[in-house]
Amino acid sequence: MDTIAVKAFGTQSAEADLKQMQIDRRTVLEKDIEIDIMYCGVCHSDLHFARNDWGMTQYPVVPGHEIVGKVTQVGSKVSKHQVGDIVAVGCLVDSCRSCQSCKNDEEQYCPEWVGTYGGFDKHLNSPTHGGYSEKIVVDEDFVLRVPKNLDLAGIAPVLCAGITTWSPLRHWKVGKGSKVAVVGLGGLGHMALKLASALGAEVTLFSRSTNKMDDAKALGADHVVISTDEAQMEQAAGQFDLIIDTVPYEHDLNPYVATLATNGTLVVVGYLGPLDPMLVTVPMIMGRKSVAGSLIGGIAETQELLDFCGEHNITSDVEVINIQDINTAYERMLKSDVKYRFVIDMKSLKGS
Ligand code: NAP
Ligand code: ZN
Ligand code: ZN
């Protein structure tokens, strides 16, 4: 099929830095939308994927799944968006549309879901490439409306960091009277604080870092517990209805399970892999406590979140960077040195 060549930033191997490259996008099909990318957030998953932390990366990789841009072309059967609209694309660009998960508006659990990068484009017959690029072409069913009142760089991280924490908050029915804790104050963590607090919950942050206390309070935390301080952890025992754990690397979940209330749930959204040390079942059995996982969110739920952000004036706290600074940004993210999400201004790629 016909393609157009666009500039992108990506990598050819786990060890190499990201650098400028050229990729092909399909020309618009009947239901496709071509988007000129304005901003793209930098998720820790981009780094995991570029460096093959999950052992499944096929190169070359162009990361990026927190995309905001302007519609430049629409296919003949597009009805949801028009040329000139500001729109967004998150982690999903297609799914089977017919399985039970798709019917339930939970396309992220469709066995055939197509990731924005590292997925498979059935039209092009090649891997999908993400938002660190000038343009992207996406089926209209996976393109979202952006509230008009919000800063566009700040809205980009809602597409992954936001929805990944919103989905468990909604699934476990968090609202007024709920006691929620968040583990780790990074991209996901800071959105979780904002969203849980906007839903009316009493919110606690667990952090290793002693220097994030004031920021956490400003972001919506009522309390901060330093997770490396055993006395503070003991004081937090038996409290939380829901804990959202955003830590990207292997760590011990047992001290957090101890802080769940009876019937509480610890939902892991960060680390992907086997646990070491393993879970101790005693407190789970003695308190009917659960340990669960959760993956991003569906398209309808992501639109619900964007609308909620518009109503409550919620955006991400961002550091806007040029694409040429992406490798430094990855190193800083590994040191938790970002307040609290890098977002690439894609003008920097166009001018290069
Ligand atoms: P991030 O911005 O780097 O934040 C992670 C935070 O975790 C850090 O700020 C730090 O907070 C804490 N942390 C980092 N390393 C740690 C360690 N070794 N031990 C304990 N705490 C540590 O990352 P992010 O973009 O929020 O992503 C977090 C994770 O979620 C990544 O693994 C990402 O791949 C995953 N993710 C999952 C989904 C999903 O659908 N489930 C979606 C998006 C991302 P403190 O300094 O406060 O401790
Ligand atoms: Zn992400
Ligand atoms: Zn499906």
Short mmCIF file of C-alpha atoms and ligand atoms in Angstrom, two decimals, residues 95-103 106-107 109-113, ligand 3:
data_model
loop_
_atom_site.label_atom_id
_atom_site.label_comp_id
_atom_site.label_asym_id
_atom_site.label_seq_id
_atom_site.Cartn_x
_atom_site.Cartn_y
_atom_site.Cartn_z
CA SER A 95 -8.13 -4.23 18.51
CA CYS A 96 -10.30 -7.06 17.16
CA ARG A 97 -13.59 -5.18 17.88
CA SER A 98 -15.52 -8.43 18.47
CA CYS A 99 -14.17 -10.29 21.55
CA GLN A 100 -15.79 -9.93 24.98
CA SER A 101 -13.17 -7.39 26.12
CA CYS A 102 -13.79 -5.23 23.05
CA LYS A 103 -17.56 -5.48 23.60
CA GLU A 106 -11.88 -2.87 27.57
CA GLU A 107 -9.87 -3.08 24.36
CA TYR A 109 -7.50 -6.78 27.38
CA CYS A 110 -8.32 -7.85 23.79
CA PRO A 111 -5.96 -10.71 22.82
CA GLU A 112 -5.39 -8.88 19.51
CA TRP A 113 -4.91 -5.33 20.79
ZN ZN B 3 -11.03 -7.82 20.93
#
